C-alpha cells in the first residue's frame, strides 16, 4: 500500500503489535529429528503452562510462539534447526484479540492482531473458518495465522465479526475479507433467529 493512507484504527492496531512486519523464523523449512514431548500446554484461554506452572512472561510466550509448527500429523511442535519437541494445544495456539475492519480499493478487509503480536489480514492466504460450539453454542471463528497454526477469535471479536456477516453470491451467510468469501456452517445462525 505504498502512498495509501492507513486508517487510524489499523495504524493503532499495528502499533500495538510488537512483531508486526518482523515475521516468524522459517520453521516450515527446518526438519530436525523428533526429540520427544515436553510438558508444555497452551490452554484454550490462550494461557501457556510448562510443567503445570503458568508462563507469566509475555516475552517468553512470544518467543516460543515464533517456533511453533503444526505438522501433517495434527500435532503441534516447538521447532528449532536442531530439535523438535511435541507440546499440547487444547484448542488453537493463538487468540485473535483485536480486529480492524476497513475497505481497500472497494474491498472489505479484516485485519487481526493476535495475543502474541502477529498482525494478519484475513483473505485467501489467511482464511477464516467457523466451527459450531457444542449444542446451541453458536459459531466460533478461527483465523489461519501461518503454516497450519490458527488463532481463535475471542468471544468479544466473535460478536464483532458477526456484524460483518453478509449474503454471498448464492445468498448464504458469509464474511468477506481481502477478496475472499468465508461461508458460515449450516445452522450457525439458528440461535440468532430464535
Coordinates of C-alpha atoms in Angstrom, one line a residue:
X1 CA 0.0 0.0 0.0
X2 CA 2.8 2.5 -0.7
X3 CA 1.4 6.0 -0.7
X4 CA -2.0 4.9 0.5
X5 CA -3.4 6.4 3.7
X6 CA -3.6 3.9 6.5
X7 CA -6.9 4.1 8.5
X8 CA -6.2 5.3 12.1
X9 CA -7.7 2.2 13.7
X10 CA -5.5 -0.1 11.6
X11 CA -2.4 2.0 12.3
X12 CA -3.2 1.8 16.1
X13 CA -3.6 -2.0 15.8
X14 CA -0.3 -2.4 14.1
X15 CA 1.4 -0.1 16.7
X16 CA 0.2 -2.4 19.5
X17 CA 1.7 -5.5 17.7
X18 CA 5.3 -5.8 18.7
X19 CA 6.1 -8.3 15.9
X20 CA 4.3 -6.5 13.1
X21 CA 6.4 -6.9 10.0
X22 CA 9.1 -9.0 11.7
X23 CA 7.7 -12.4 10.7
X24 CA 8.5 -15.7 12.3
X25 CA 11.6 -17.9 11.7
X26 CA 11.3 -20.3 8.8
X27 CA 10.2 -23.3 10.9
X28 CA 8.5 -24.9 7.9
X29 CA 11.9 -25.4 6.3
X30 CA 13.5 -27.0 9.4
X31 CA 13.5 -30.8 9.6
X32 CA 15.2 -31.9 12.8
X33 CA 14.6 -35.2 14.5
X34 CA 11.7 -35.5 16.9
X35 CA 13.3 -35.4 20.4
X36 CA 10.2 -36.3 22.3
X37 CA 7.4 -34.4 24.0
X38 CA 7.6 -31.8 26.8
X39 CA 5.0 -30.9 29.4
X40 CA 4.1 -27.6 27.7
X41 CA 0.4 -26.8 27.3
X42 CA -1.4 -23.9 25.5
X43 CA -4.8 -23.8 27.1
X44 CA -8.0 -22.9 25.3
X45 CA -8.0 -19.5 27.0
X46 CA -4.6 -18.7 25.5
X47 CA -2.5 -19.2 28.6
X48 CA 0.7 -21.2 28.4
X49 CA 2.0 -23.7 31.0
X50 CA 5.2 -25.5 31.5
X51 CA 5.3 -28.5 33.9
X52 CA 2.0 -27.3 35.3
X53 CA 3.2 -23.8 36.0
X54 CA 2.0 -20.7 34.1
X55 CA 4.4 -19.0 31.9
X56 CA 3.8 -15.4 33.0
X57 CA 6.5 -13.6 31.0
X58 CA 4.8 -12.3 27.8
X59 CA 8.2 -12.0 26.1
X60 CA 8.9 -15.7 26.7
X61 CA 5.5 -16.7 25.3
X62 CA 6.0 -14.6 22.2
X63 CA 9.4 -16.2 21.7
X64 CA 8.0 -19.7 22.0
X65 CA 5.2 -18.7 19.6
X66 CA 7.6 -17.9 16.9
X67 CA 9.0 -21.5 16.8
X68 CA 5.6 -23.3 16.8
X69 CA 4.7 -25.6 13.9
X70 CA 1.7 -27.9 13.4
X71 CA 2.6 -30.8 11.2
X72 CA 0.5 -33.0 8.9
X73 CA 0.1 -35.5 11.8
X74 CA -2.1 -32.9 13.5
X75 CA 0.4 -32.3 16.4
X76 CA 2.0 -29.1 17.4
X77 CA 5.7 -28.8 18.0
X78 CA 8.4 -26.4 19.2
X79 CA 10.9 -26.5 16.3
X80 CA 14.5 -25.2 16.0
X81 CA 17.0 -26.1 13.4
X82 CA 18.3 -29.0 15.7
X83 CA 15.3 -30.2 17.7
X84 CA 11.5 -30.8 17.5
X85 CA 9.5 -31.2 20.7
X86 CA 5.9 -32.1 20.9
X87 CA 3.5 -29.9 23.0
X88 CA -0.2 -30.0 23.8
X89 CA -2.6 -27.4 22.4
X90 CA -6.1 -27.6 23.8
X91 CA -7.8 -25.6 21.0
X92 CA -5.9 -23.0 18.9
X93 CA -2.3 -21.9 19.8
X94 CA -3.2 -18.2 19.4
X95 CA -6.1 -15.9 20.2
X96 CA -7.2 -13.1 17.9
X97 CA -7.6 -10.2 20.4
X98 CA -8.2 -7.2 18.2
X99 CA -9.8 -6.5 14.8
X100 CA -9.8 -3.6 12.3
X101 CA -12.5 -3.5 9.6
X102 CA -11.6 -1.3 6.6
X103 CA -12.1 -1.0 2.9
X104 CA -9.3 -1.1 0.4
X105 CA -10.0 -0.5 -3.3
X106 CA -13.7 -1.1 -2.7
X107 CA -13.0 -4.5 -1.0
X108 CA -13.7 -5.2 2.7
X109 CA -10.5 -6.1 4.7
X110 CA -10.5 -7.6 8.2
X111 CA -7.1 -7.3 10.0
X112 CA -6.5 -9.1 13.2
X113 CA -3.9 -8.8 16.0
X114 CA -3.1 -11.9 18.0
X115 CA -2.2 -12.3 21.7
X116 CA 1.4 -13.0 20.6
X117 CA 1.8 -9.9 18.3
X118 CA 1.0 -11.3 14.8
X119 CA -0.9 -8.9 12.5
X120 CA -2.9 -10.9 9.9
X121 CA -5.2 -9.8 7.1
X122 CA -8.0 -12.3 6.5
X123 CA -8.0 -13.3 2.9
X124 CA -7.1 -16.2 0.5
X125 CA -3.8 -16.8 2.3
X126 CA -5.2 -16.4 5.8
X127 CA -8.7 -17.8 5.7
X128 CA -11.4 -17.6 8.3
X129 CA -13.2 -20.8 9.3
X130 CA -16.1 -21.3 11.6
X131 CA -17.0 -24.1 13.9
X132 CA -20.2 -24.8 15.8
X133 CA -19.7 -24.6 19.5
X134 CA -21.4 -27.5 21.2
X135 CA -25.1 -27.8 21.3
X136 CA -26.7 -24.5 20.6
X137 CA -23.4 -22.7 21.3
X138 CA -23.3 -20.6 18.1
X139 CA -20.3 -20.2 15.9
X140 CA -16.7 -20.0 16.8
X141 CA -14.5 -18.2 14.3
X142 CA -10.8 -19.1 13.7
X143 CA -8.2 -17.4 11.5
X144 CA -5.2 -19.1 9.8
X145 CA -2.1 -17.2 11.1
X146 CA 0.8 -19.1 9.5
X147 CA 1.5 -22.6 8.4
X148 CA -1.2 -24.7 9.9
X149 CA -1.5 -22.5 13.0
X150 CA -4.8 -20.8 13.8
X151 CA -6.0 -18.1 16.1
X152 CA -9.4 -18.4 17.8
X153 CA -11.2 -15.1 17.9
X154 CA -12.1 -14.1 21.4
X155 CA -15.7 -14.0 22.4
X156 CA -15.8 -10.2 22.0
X157 CA -14.4 -10.5 18.5
X158 CA -16.8 -13.2 17.6
X159 CA -19.6 -10.8 18.4
X160 CA -17.8 -8.0 16.5
X161 CA -17.3 -10.2 13.4
X162 CA -20.9 -11.2 13.5
X163 CA -21.7 -7.7 12.4
X164 CA -19.8 -8.4 9.2
X165 CA -22.0 -11.3 8.1
X166 CA -23.4 -10.7 4.6
X167 CA -25.0 -12.9 2.0
X168 CA -22.6 -14.2 -0.6
X169 CA -23.4 -14.6 -4.3
X170 CA -25.5 -17.7 -3.5
X171 CA -27.4 -15.9 -0.7
X172 CA -25.7 -17.9 2.0
X173 CA -24.3 -16.2 5.2
X174 CA -20.6 -15.5 4.9
X175 CA -17.9 -13.0 5.8
X176 CA -15.9 -11.2 3.1
X177 CA -12.3 -10.1 3.5
X178 CA -9.4 -9.5 1.2
X179 CA -11.5 -10.5 -1.9
X180 CA -12.5 -13.9 -0.5
X181 CA -15.7 -15.2 1.0
X182 CA -15.8 -17.4 4.1
X183 CA -19.1 -19.2 4.5
X184 CA -20.6 -19.9 7.9
X185 CA -21.5 -23.5 8.6
X186 CA -25.1 -24.6 8.2
X187 CA -27.3 -23.7 11.2
X188 CA -24.6 -21.3 12.6
X189 CA -27.2 -18.5 12.9
X190 CA -30.1 -20.7 14.2
X191 CA -29.8 -19.3 17.8
X192 CA -29.8 -15.7 16.4
X193 CA -33.1 -16.4 14.6
X194 CA -34.8 -17.8 17.7

